[in-house]
Amino acid sequence: MLVMLTELLSGLALFLFGMKFMSEGLQKAAGDKMRVILDRVTKNRFIAVIFGAIFTAIIQSSGATTVMEVSFVNAGLLTLEQSVGITFGANIGTTITAQLVSLKLTAIAPYIIFVGACLISFVAVCLSYMVKYAPVAGGAFAYAYIGFGPRAAFVCGWALVIGYLAIVAIDIAALSVIFRFLFPGVFEFGELYSIAGWTVYSGEVILMTAGTLFFGYINYRGIGFAGALQLILAFMLTFGILALFGGVLTLDTASVANLSPAFSDKRSMIACVLLVFAISPFLFVGFDTVPQAAEEFAFDPSRARNIMVVAIFCGVLLYAMVMLSVGMAVPYPELLAKLDAQRATGGAAWGTGEVATMAFGKFGSIVLAVAVFGAVCTGTNGFFIATSRLLLSMSRSGILPAWFGEIHPKYRTPYKAILFTIIVVLLTPFAGRSAVAWTVDMSSVGTGIGYLFTCLAARRVIMGSEGVDKKGLKLFCCAVGTITAVMCILLLLVPDSPARIGTAPFICLAVWVVLGFIFYFSNKKHWISLPEEKVRENVLGRKDIAVFFKK
């Protein structure tokens, strides 16, 4: 009994001792900024309750919240009246964990993608801040320079290049799936080897190589798809998805019950959620290319935010409709058995195509496949352009060797940047269908890094500018965008993460990093010798835009 009492008193003494030092440390370190933040979140009692509930739910400990709250009061950063709301909120927030356990999470699984889109939308909002501040070409590459200088701009730009290249590669790999579905057995000749359970055929290598060279050629010649055709193909894809969803609802086997289980049998619920969240940068990539044409906007740059956010949520809607269509059509063991049988006989093993065949017959599924083919073509062409123009911007700034920026004397295109893109993408056919999973991982990492630099640069610009309206709200958006990007990157790269990329894409990324080091140091002497204003003009195209890094 005496020992227990001694341990209790000793623990209490250490706790009070720690509280004293924490209070003194907070008084010294907090300054006016911490006081202002705490005053804002506790000025209104209802906001204080909400803040206390959310904070406690995140750290899952009302005790920790209370300890910090007492420290703030003891340090003079909070008054007793201000702390009351947080205390009530902490008592509410501590029940959130228990509520989550009691809920049947499979019933709310469809909303997870929506939440991911909401978080990515904060990145789009940060991009819109930067477009309004600096309506110049270059996108995240230019914004990284404004916030952090040429080294950060190189890292951001080089990461985005692999992100965009990976999209081109996955679209080229998708050609083999579509053509195998449209023309079964035609291109499955000349078996070469197997990668990750997929057989690589000479016919499909030839097909994907031809596709890469075709899109490379039309970009080399400066012959792009007309904007009207791009729009028509986009509407074709949208109509195809709507028709698929409607057709599935008419099937006798269609049922919401077929969506169960909502998560993989081989992974935990948390692992499945994190896996999808980690590839969010890949799922929604494309909206971030809007700022690259900022100099050519025929409208107020502030409208770019609405365009990007609408694009993200349109993507969510189409993704959800495709997944619900495939999930509701038949019980998933039956669908997986069909796909395994197709794979065993060299078929396409394309779940969406199989469901379209069930809903409309072979002709209807072919129409859907043609619509998807059109979307693949527009995506390939679009990211071919995005990759080559980003390489051109980095070269003109002097951060990449001048070789990438050479313009063809006749076609007026960055033909060497296009040739580099073609050479890298030509590796895709030899990886077969396994390249799809690899490129998804690489694209997510690359675009995630680009998003991170954009959000951090936006925060630095907002903090360093005077007369910014709604400054607190904008900084909040930057914080959420930054956290989202960091979480995606860590989930993909940290060992033992459920979404960690595989060995093959990790090796590809390592090779890309080494190649980046080579290009960086091969040209460093050139740009480091230039005055900052000259580098700024090279990157941004003008000198009158203020930058926020130490020169």
Coordinates of C-alpha atoms in Angstrom, one line a residue:
M1 CA 0.0 0.0 0.0
L2 CA 2.8 2.4 0.9
V3 CA 4.6 1.6 -2.4
M4 CA 1.5 2.3 -4.4
L5 CA 1.0 5.6 -2.5
T6 CA 4.6 6.6 -3.1
E7 CA 4.3 5.8 -6.8
L8 CA 1.1 7.8 -7.0
L9 CA 2.6 10.9 -5.3
S10 CA 5.8 10.6 -7.3
G11 CA 3.9 10.5 -10.6
L12 CA 1.8 13.5 -9.5
A13 CA 4.9 15.4 -8.6
L14 CA 6.5 14.7 -11.9
F15 CA 3.3 15.7 -13.7
L16 CA 3.2 19.0 -11.9
F17 CA 6.9 19.6 -12.5
G18 CA 6.4 18.9 -16.2
M19 CA 3.4 21.3 -16.3
K20 CA 5.5 24.0 -14.7
F21 CA 8.3 23.7 -17.3
M22 CA 5.8 23.4 -20.1
S23 CA 4.1 26.6 -19.0
E24 CA 7.4 28.5 -18.8
G25 CA 8.5 27.2 -22.2
L26 CA 5.2 28.2 -23.8
Q27 CA 5.4 31.7 -22.3
K28 CA 8.9 32.0 -23.9
A29 CA 8.2 30.3 -27.2
A30 CA 4.6 31.2 -28.0
G31 CA 4.9 34.9 -28.7
D32 CA 2.1 36.9 -30.2
K33 CA 1.3 34.5 -33.0
M34 CA 0.3 31.6 -30.8
R35 CA -1.8 34.0 -28.6
V36 CA -3.6 35.4 -31.7
I37 CA -4.4 31.8 -33.0
L38 CA -5.8 30.7 -29.7
D39 CA -7.8 33.8 -29.3
R40 CA -9.4 33.3 -32.8
V41 CA -10.4 29.7 -32.1
T42 CA -11.8 30.4 -28.6
K43 CA -13.4 33.8 -29.2
N44 CA -16.7 32.2 -30.0
R45 CA -17.8 29.5 -27.6
F46 CA -19.4 27.3 -30.3
I47 CA -16.2 27.4 -32.4
A48 CA -14.2 26.6 -29.3
V49 CA -16.4 23.5 -28.7
I50 CA -15.9 22.4 -32.3
F51 CA -12.2 23.0 -32.2
G52 CA -11.9 21.0 -28.9
A53 CA -13.9 18.1 -30.4
I54 CA -11.9 17.9 -33.6
F55 CA -8.5 18.2 -31.9
T56 CA -9.4 15.6 -29.4
A57 CA -10.8 13.2 -32.1
I58 CA -7.5 13.6 -34.0
I59 CA -5.2 12.8 -31.1
Q60 CA -7.7 10.5 -29.5
S61 CA -7.1 11.7 -26.0
S62 CA -9.1 14.1 -24.0
G63 CA -6.5 13.9 -21.3
A64 CA -3.8 15.2 -23.6
T65 CA -6.1 18.0 -24.7
T66 CA -6.9 19.0 -21.1
V67 CA -3.2 19.0 -20.1
M68 CA -2.3 21.3 -23.0
E69 CA -5.3 23.5 -22.2
V70 CA -4.2 23.8 -18.5
S71 CA -0.7 24.7 -19.7
F72 CA -2.1 27.4 -22.0
V73 CA -4.1 28.9 -19.1
N74 CA -1.2 28.7 -16.8
A75 CA 1.1 30.3 -19.4
G76 CA -1.4 33.2 -19.8
L77 CA -2.2 32.3 -23.4
L78 CA -5.9 31.4 -22.5
T79 CA -8.3 32.8 -20.0
L80 CA -10.5 30.5 -17.9
E81 CA -13.6 31.6 -19.8
Q82 CA -11.9 30.7 -23.1
S83 CA -10.9 27.3 -22.0
V84 CA -14.5 26.2 -21.1
G85 CA -15.5 25.7 -24.7
I86 CA -12.5 23.6 -25.4
T87 CA -13.2 21.4 -22.4
F88 CA -16.7 20.7 -23.5
G89 CA -15.4 19.9 -27.0
A90 CA -12.8 17.6 -25.6
N91 CA -15.5 15.6 -23.8
I92 CA -17.4 15.3 -27.1
G93 CA -14.3 14.5 -29.2
T94 CA -13.1 11.7 -27.0
T95 CA -16.2 9.7 -27.9
I96 CA -15.5 9.9 -31.7
T97 CA -13.2 6.8 -31.6
A98 CA -15.9 4.7 -29.9
Q99 CA -18.5 6.0 -32.4
L100 CA -16.3 4.9 -35.4
V101 CA -16.0 1.4 -33.9
S102 CA -19.7 1.1 -33.4
L103 CA -20.5 2.3 -37.0
K104 CA -20.7 -0.2 -39.8
L105 CA -18.0 1.4 -41.9
T106 CA -18.8 -0.7 -45.0
A107 CA -22.0 1.4 -45.3
I108 CA -20.1 4.6 -45.7
A109 CA -17.2 3.3 -47.9
P110 CA -18.5 5.1 -51.1
Y111 CA -18.0 8.4 -49.3
I112 CA -14.3 7.8 -48.8
I113 CA -13.5 8.8 -52.4
F114 CA -15.5 11.9 -51.9
V115 CA -13.4 12.8 -48.9
G116 CA -10.2 12.3 -50.8
A117 CA -11.5 14.6 -53.6
C118 CA -12.3 17.2 -50.9
L119 CA -8.8 17.1 -49.6
I120 CA -7.3 17.3 -53.1
S121 CA -9.5 20.3 -53.8
F122 CA -7.5 22.2 -51.2
V123 CA -4.5 21.7 -53.5
A124 CA -6.5 23.1 -56.3
V125 CA -7.4 26.1 -54.2
C126 CA -3.7 26.7 -53.4
L127 CA -3.0 26.5 -57.2
S128 CA -5.6 29.2 -57.7
Y129 CA -3.9 31.5 -55.2
M130 CA -0.7 31.1 -57.1
V131 CA -2.3 31.6 -60.5
K132 CA -3.8 34.9 -59.3
Y133 CA -0.5 36.0 -57.8
A134 CA 1.6 34.9 -60.8
P135 CA -0.3 34.3 -64.0
V136 CA 2.6 32.8 -65.8
A137 CA 3.3 29.5 -67.6
G138 CA 5.1 26.7 -65.8
G139 CA 2.6 25.8 -63.2
A140 CA 4.0 24.2 -60.0
F141 CA 7.6 24.5 -61.3
A142 CA 7.3 28.3 -61.5
Y143 CA 5.5 28.4 -58.1
A144 CA 8.3 26.4 -56.4
Y145 CA 10.8 29.0 -57.7
I146 CA 8.7 31.9 -56.4
G147 CA 8.6 30.3 -52.9
F148 CA 11.9 28.5 -52.5
G149 CA 14.3 29.2 -55.4
P150 CA 15.9 27.3 -58.3
R151 CA 16.9 24.2 -56.4
A152 CA 13.3 23.6 -55.1
A153 CA 12.0 24.4 -58.6
F154 CA 14.2 21.7 -60.1
V155 CA 13.1 19.1 -57.6
C156 CA 9.4 20.0 -58.1
G157 CA 9.7 20.2 -61.9
W158 CA 11.7 16.9 -62.2
A159 CA 9.1 15.1 -60.0
L160 CA 6.2 16.4 -62.1
V161 CA 8.0 15.3 -65.2
I162 CA 8.0 11.6 -64.0
G163 CA 4.4 12.1 -62.8
Y164 CA 3.3 13.2 -66.3
L165 CA 5.5 10.7 -68.1
A166 CA 3.8 8.0 -66.0
I167 CA 0.4 9.1 -67.2
V168 CA 1.6 8.8 -70.8
A169 CA 3.0 5.3 -70.0
I170 CA -0.2 4.1 -68.4
D171 CA -2.3 5.3 -71.4
I172 CA 0.0 3.5 -73.8
A173 CA -0.2 0.3 -71.6
A174 CA -4.0 0.7 -71.7
L175 CA -3.9 0.3 -75.5
S176 CA -3.0 -3.3 -75.1
V177 CA -6.0 -4.0 -72.8
I178 CA -8.5 -2.2 -75.1
F179 CA -7.2 -3.9 -78.3
R180 CA -7.1 -7.3 -76.6
F181 CA -10.8 -6.7 -75.7
L182 CA -11.8 -5.4 -79.2
F183 CA -9.7 -7.9 -81.1
P184 CA -9.2 -11.0 -79.0
G185 CA -6.1 -13.1 -79.9
V186 CA -5.0 -10.7 -82.8
F187 CA -2.0 -9.2 -80.9
E188 CA -1.2 -12.1 -78.6
F189 CA 1.6 -13.7 -80.7
G190 CA 5.3 -14.1 -80.1
E191 CA 5.3 -14.8 -76.4
L192 CA 8.4 -13.2 -74.9
Y193 CA 8.3 -13.5 -71.1
S194 CA 6.1 -12.9 -68.0
I195 CA 6.2 -10.1 -65.5
A196 CA 4.1 -10.0 -62.4
G197 CA 1.9 -12.8 -63.7
W198 CA 1.3 -11.1 -67.1
T199 CA 2.6 -12.5 -70.4
V200 CA 4.4 -10.0 -72.7
Y201 CA 3.7 -10.7 -76.4
S202 CA 5.6 -9.3 -79.4
G203 CA 2.4 -8.3 -80.9
E204 CA 1.4 -6.1 -78.0
V205 CA 4.9 -4.6 -77.8
I206 CA 4.6 -3.6 -81.5
L207 CA 1.2 -2.2 -80.8
M208 CA 2.3 0.0 -77.9
T209 CA 5.5 1.0 -79.6
A210 CA 3.5 2.1 -82.6
G211 CA 1.2 4.1 -80.3
T212 CA 4.1 5.8 -78.6
L213 CA 5.7 6.7 -81.9
F214 CA 2.4 8.0 -83.4
F215 CA 1.7 10.4 -80.5
G216 CA 5.4 11.4 -80.5
Y217 CA 5.2 12.1 -84.2
I218 CA 2.1 14.3 -84.1
N219 CA 3.7 16.3 -81.2
Y220 CA 7.0 16.5 -83.1
R221 CA 5.3 17.9 -86.1
G222 CA 3.1 20.2 -84.1
I223 CA -0.1 18.5 -85.2
G224 CA -2.4 18.3 -82.1
F225 CA -5.9 17.1 -81.9
A226 CA -8.3 19.9 -82.4
G227 CA -10.0 21.2 -79.3
A228 CA -13.4 20.4 -80.7
L229 CA -12.4 16.7 -81.2
Q230 CA -11.0 16.6 -77.6
L231 CA -14.4 17.9 -76.3
I232 CA -16.4 15.4 -78.4
L233 CA -14.3 12.5 -77.2
A234 CA -14.7 13.7 -73.6
F235 CA -18.5 13.8 -74.0
M236 CA -18.3 10.3 -75.6
L237 CA -16.6 8.9 -72.6
T238 CA -19.1 10.6 -70.2
F239 CA -22.0 9.3 -72.2
G240 CA -20.5 5.8 -72.2
I241 CA -20.2 5.8 -68.4
L242 CA -23.7 7.1 -67.9
A243 CA -25.0 4.5 -70.3
L244 CA -23.0 1.8 -68.5
F245 CA -24.5 2.8 -65.1
G246 CA -28.0 2.8 -66.5
G247 CA -27.5 -0.5 -68.3
V248 CA -26.3 -2.2 -65.1
L249 CA -29.4 -1.1 -63.2
T250 CA -31.5 -3.1 -65.7
L251 CA -29.6 -6.3 -65.1
D252 CA -31.5 -9.0 -63.1
T253 CA -28.4 -9.8 -61.2
A254 CA -27.7 -6.1 -60.2
S255 CA -28.0 -5.5 -56.5
V256 CA -26.5 -3.1 -53.9
A257 CA -25.8 -6.3 -51.9
N258 CA -23.2 -7.2 -54.5
L259 CA -21.1 -4.3 -53.2
S260 CA -20.4 -6.3 -50.1
P261 CA -17.7 -6.8 -48.9
A262 CA -16.8 -3.1 -49.4
F263 CA -13.1 -3.9 -48.7
S264 CA -10.6 -6.6 -49.9
D265 CA -10.6 -9.9 -48.1
K266 CA -6.8 -9.8 -48.2
R267 CA -6.4 -6.4 -46.6
S268 CA -7.8 -4.6 -43.5
M269 CA -10.3 -1.8 -43.9
I270 CA -7.8 0.8 -42.9
A271 CA -5.2 -0.5 -45.4
C272 CA -7.8 -0.4 -48.2
V273 CA -8.7 3.2 -47.4
L274 CA -5.1 4.3 -47.2
L275 CA -4.2 2.5 -50.4
V276 CA -6.9 4.5 -52.3
F277 CA -6.1 7.7 -50.6
A278 CA -2.4 7.4 -51.4
I279 CA -3.0 7.3 -55.2
S280 CA -5.4 10.3 -55.1
P281 CA -2.7 12.5 -56.8
F282 CA -2.8 10.0 -59.7
L283 CA -6.6 9.7 -59.8
F284 CA -7.1 13.5 -60.1
V285 CA -4.0 14.5 -62.0
G286 CA -4.7 16.8 -64.9
F287 CA -6.4 19.7 -63.1
D288 CA -2.9 20.9 -62.1
T289 CA -2.0 21.4 -65.8
V290 CA -4.6 24.3 -66.0
P291 CA -2.1 26.9 -64.5
Q292 CA 0.5 26.0 -67.1
A293 CA -1.6 28.0 -69.6
A294 CA -2.1 30.9 -67.2
E295 CA -0.5 33.4 -69.6
E296 CA -3.1 32.5 -72.2
F297 CA -6.2 32.8 -70.1
A298 CA -9.0 34.8 -71.7
F299 CA -10.7 35.2 -68.3
D300 CA -9.9 36.4 -64.8
P301 CA -7.2 34.0 -63.4
S302 CA -9.2 33.8 -60.1
R303 CA -11.8 31.7 -62.0
A304 CA -9.1 28.9 -62.4
R305 CA -10.1 27.7 -58.9
N306 CA -13.7 27.0 -59.9
I307 CA -12.5 25.2 -63.1
M308 CA -10.1 22.9 -61.2
V309 CA -12.5 22.1 -58.3
V310 CA -15.3 21.3 -60.7
A311 CA -12.9 19.1 -62.7
I312 CA -12.0 17.2 -59.6
F313 CA -15.6 16.5 -58.5
C314 CA -16.7 15.6 -62.1
G315 CA -13.9 13.0 -61.9
V316 CA -15.2 11.8 -58.6
L317 CA -18.7 11.3 -60.0
L318 CA -17.4 9.4 -63.1
Y319 CA -15.0 7.2 -61.0
A320 CA -17.9 6.4 -58.6
M321 CA -20.3 5.5 -61.4
V322 CA -17.8 3.1 -63.0
M323 CA -16.9 1.4 -59.7
L324 CA -20.6 1.1 -58.6
S325 CA -21.5 -0.3 -62.0
V326 CA -18.8 -3.0 -61.9
G327 CA -19.5 -3.7 -58.2
M328 CA -23.3 -4.0 -58.4
A329 CA -23.5 -6.0 -61.7
V330 CA -22.9 -9.5 -60.2
P331 CA -21.4 -10.9 -56.9
Y332 CA -17.7 -10.2 -57.0
P333 CA -16.6 -13.9 -56.7
E334 CA -18.5 -14.6 -60.0
L335 CA -16.9 -11.6 -61.7
L336 CA -13.4 -12.5 -60.5
A337 CA -13.9 -16.1 -61.7
K338 CA -14.8 -14.8 -65.2
L339 CA -11.8 -12.5 -65.3
D340 CA -9.5 -15.3 -64.2
A341 CA -10.9 -17.5 -66.9
Q342 CA -10.3 -14.8 -69.5
R343 CA -6.8 -14.3 -68.2
A344 CA -6.0 -18.0 -68.4
T345 CA -7.1 -18.0 -72.1
G346 CA -5.2 -14.8 -73.0
G347 CA -8.2 -12.6 -72.8
A348 CA -8.4 -8.9 -71.8
A349 CA -9.6 -9.6 -68.2
W350 CA -11.1 -6.1 -68.2
G351 CA -13.9 -5.9 -65.6
T352 CA -15.6 -2.8 -66.9
G353 CA -15.7 -4.3 -70.4
E354 CA -17.1 -7.6 -69.1
V355 CA -19.9 -5.7 -67.3
A356 CA -20.7 -3.7 -70.4
T357 CA -21.0 -6.9 -72.4
M358 CA -23.5 -8.2 -69.8
A359 CA -25.5 -5.0 -70.0
F360 CA -25.5 -4.3 -73.7
G361 CA -24.1 -7.4 -75.5
K362 CA -20.9 -7.4 -77.5
F363 CA -21.8 -4.4 -79.7
G364 CA -22.6 -2.1 -76.7
S365 CA -19.3 -3.1 -75.0
I366 CA -17.4 -2.3 -78.2
V367 CA -19.0 1.2 -78.3
L368 CA -17.8 1.7 -74.7
A369 CA -14.4 0.4 -75.5
V370 CA -14.1 2.8 -78.5
A371 CA -15.1 5.7 -76.2
V372 CA -12.5 4.7 -73.7
F373 CA -10.0 4.4 -76.5
G374 CA -10.8 8.0 -77.5
A375 CA -10.2 9.1 -73.9
V376 CA -6.9 7.3 -73.8
C377 CA -5.8 9.0 -77.0
T378 CA -6.7 12.5 -75.7
G379 CA -5.0 11.8 -72.4
T380 CA -1.9 10.5 -74.1
N381 CA -1.7 13.5 -76.4
G382 CA -2.4 16.0 -73.6
F383 CA 0.3 14.6 -71.2
F384 CA 2.7 14.3 -74.1
I385 CA 2.3 18.1 -74.5
A386 CA 2.4 18.7 -70.7
T387 CA 5.7 16.7 -70.3
S388 CA 7.5 18.3 -73.3
R389 CA 6.4 21.9 -72.3
L390 CA 7.5 21.4 -68.7
L391 CA 10.9 20.2 -69.9
L392 CA 11.0 23.2 -72.2
S393 CA 10.2 25.6 -69.3
M394 CA 12.9 24.0 -67.2
S395 CA 15.4 24.3 -70.0
R396 CA 14.6 27.9 -70.8
S397 CA 15.1 28.8 -67.2
G398 CA 18.6 27.4 -67.4
I399 CA 17.9 24.7 -64.7
L400 CA 17.9 21.9 -67.2
P401 CA 20.5 21.7 -70.1
A402 CA 19.7 23.8 -73.1
W403 CA 19.4 20.6 -75.2
F404 CA 15.8 20.1 -73.9
G405 CA 14.8 23.6 -75.0
E406 CA 15.9 23.5 -78.7
I407 CA 13.1 24.4 -81.0
H408 CA 12.7 22.7 -84.4
P409 CA 13.4 25.2 -87.2
K410 CA 10.5 24.1 -89.3
Y411 CA 7.8 22.8 -86.9
R412 CA 8.5 25.2 -84.0
T413 CA 8.2 22.5 -81.4
P414 CA 10.5 21.5 -78.6
Y415 CA 11.5 18.4 -80.6
K416 CA 14.3 17.3 -78.3
A417 CA 12.1 17.3 -75.3
I418 CA 9.6 15.3 -77.3
L419 CA 12.3 12.9 -78.3
F420 CA 13.3 12.4 -74.7
T421 CA 9.7 11.7 -73.8
I422 CA 9.4 9.2 -76.5
I423 CA 12.6 7.4 -75.5
V424 CA 11.4 7.1 -71.8
V425 CA 7.8 6.0 -72.7
L426 CA 9.2 3.3 -75.2
L427 CA 10.3 1.3 -72.1
T428 CA 6.6 0.8 -71.3
P429 CA 5.8 -1.9 -73.9
F430 CA 8.4 -4.2 -72.5
A431 CA 6.9 -4.2 -69.1
G432 CA 3.5 -5.3 -70.4
R433 CA 0.4 -4.8 -68.4
S434 CA 2.4 -4.8 -65.1
A435 CA 3.4 -1.3 -66.2
V436 CA -0.1 -0.1 -65.2
A437 CA 0.5 -0.6 -61.5
W438 CA 4.0 0.7 -61.6
T439 CA 3.1 3.9 -63.4
V440 CA 0.2 4.6 -61.0
D441 CA 2.7 4.5 -58.1
M442 CA 5.3 6.6 -59.8
S443 CA 2.7 9.2 -61.0
S444 CA 1.3 9.5 -57.5
V445 CA 4.7 10.2 -56.0
G446 CA 5.7 12.7 -58.6
T447 CA 2.5 14.7 -58.6
G448 CA 2.3 14.5 -54.8
I449 CA 5.7 16.3 -54.6
G450 CA 4.4 18.9 -57.1
Y451 CA 1.3 19.4 -55.0
L452 CA 3.4 19.8 -51.8
F453 CA 5.6 22.5 -53.3
T454 CA 2.6 24.4 -54.6
C455 CA 0.9 24.4 -51.2
L456 CA 4.0 25.4 -49.4
A457 CA 4.8 28.2 -51.9
A458 CA 1.2 29.5 -51.6
R459 CA 1.6 29.7 -47.9
R460 CA 4.9 31.6 -48.2
V461 CA 3.4 34.0 -50.6
I462 CA 0.4 34.7 -48.4
M463 CA 2.5 35.1 -45.3
G464 CA 4.9 37.4 -47.1
S465 CA 2.3 39.6 -48.9
E466 CA 0.5 42.6 -47.4
G467 CA -3.2 43.3 -47.5
V468 CA -4.2 39.7 -48.1
D469 CA -7.9 39.3 -47.6
K470 CA -9.2 36.3 -45.7
K471 CA -5.7 35.5 -44.7
G472 CA -6.6 33.0 -42.0
L473 CA -8.9 31.0 -44.3
K474 CA -6.2 30.9 -47.1
L475 CA -3.5 29.7 -44.7
F476 CA -5.9 27.0 -43.5
C477 CA -6.4 25.8 -47.1
C478 CA -2.6 25.7 -47.5
A479 CA -2.2 23.7 -44.3
V480 CA -4.8 21.1 -45.4
G481 CA -3.3 20.9 -48.9
T482 CA 0.2 20.4 -47.4
I483 CA -0.9 17.7 -45.0
T484 CA -2.8 15.9 -47.8
A485 CA 0.3 15.9 -50.1
V486 CA 2.6 14.8 -47.3
M487 CA 0.3 11.9 -46.2
C488 CA 0.1 10.7 -49.8
I489 CA 3.9 10.8 -50.3
L490 CA 4.6 9.1 -46.9
L491 CA 2.0 6.3 -47.5
L492 CA 3.7 5.5 -50.8
L493 CA 7.3 5.6 -49.6
V494 CA 7.4 4.7 -45.9
P495 CA 8.3 1.0 -45.3
D496 CA 5.5 -1.3 -44.1
S497 CA 2.9 1.2 -45.2
P498 CA -0.2 -0.5 -46.7
A499 CA 0.2 1.6 -49.8
R500 CA 4.0 1.4 -50.2
I501 CA 5.1 1.2 -53.8
G502 CA 6.5 -2.1 -55.0
T503 CA 10.1 -2.9 -55.7
A504 CA 10.0 -2.3 -59.4
P505 CA 8.5 1.2 -59.3
F506 CA 10.8 2.1 -56.4
I507 CA 13.8 1.1 -58.6
C508 CA 12.4 3.2 -61.5
L509 CA 12.1 6.2 -59.2
A510 CA 15.6 5.7 -57.9
V511 CA 17.0 5.7 -61.4
W512 CA 14.9 8.8 -62.2
V513 CA 16.5 10.5 -59.1
V514 CA 20.0 9.6 -60.2
L515 CA 19.2 10.9 -63.7
G516 CA 18.0 14.1 -62.1
F517 CA 21.2 14.5 -60.2
I518 CA 23.2 14.2 -63.4
F519 CA 21.2 16.8 -65.2
Y520 CA 21.2 19.1 -62.2
F521 CA 24.9 19.2 -61.6
S522 CA 25.7 19.2 -65.3
N523 CA 24.0 22.6 -65.6
K524 CA 24.4 24.0 -62.1
K525 CA 27.4 26.1 -63.0
H526 CA 25.4 27.9 -65.7
W527 CA 22.4 29.0 -63.7
I528 CA 24.2 29.6 -60.4
S529 CA 26.4 32.2 -62.1
L530 CA 23.4 34.2 -63.4
P531 CA 21.9 37.1 -61.4
E532 CA 18.7 36.2 -59.6
E533 CA 16.7 38.7 -61.7
K534 CA 17.9 37.0 -64.9
V535 CA 17.0 33.5 -63.5
R536 CA 13.6 34.9 -62.4
E537 CA 13.0 36.3 -65.9
N538 CA 13.9 32.9 -67.4
V539 CA 11.6 31.0 -65.1
L540 CA 8.6 33.4 -64.9
G541 CA 9.1 35.3 -68.2
R542 CA 9.1 38.6 -66.3
K543 CA 11.0 40.4 -63.5
D544 CA 8.2 42.3 -61.8
I545 CA 6.9 39.3 -59.7
A546 CA 8.3 39.3 -56.2
V547 CA 9.9 36.0 -54.9
F548 CA 10.0 34.8 -51.3
F549 CA 13.3 33.1 -50.8
K550 CA 16.8 34.2 -49.7
K551 CA 18.8 35.1 -52.8

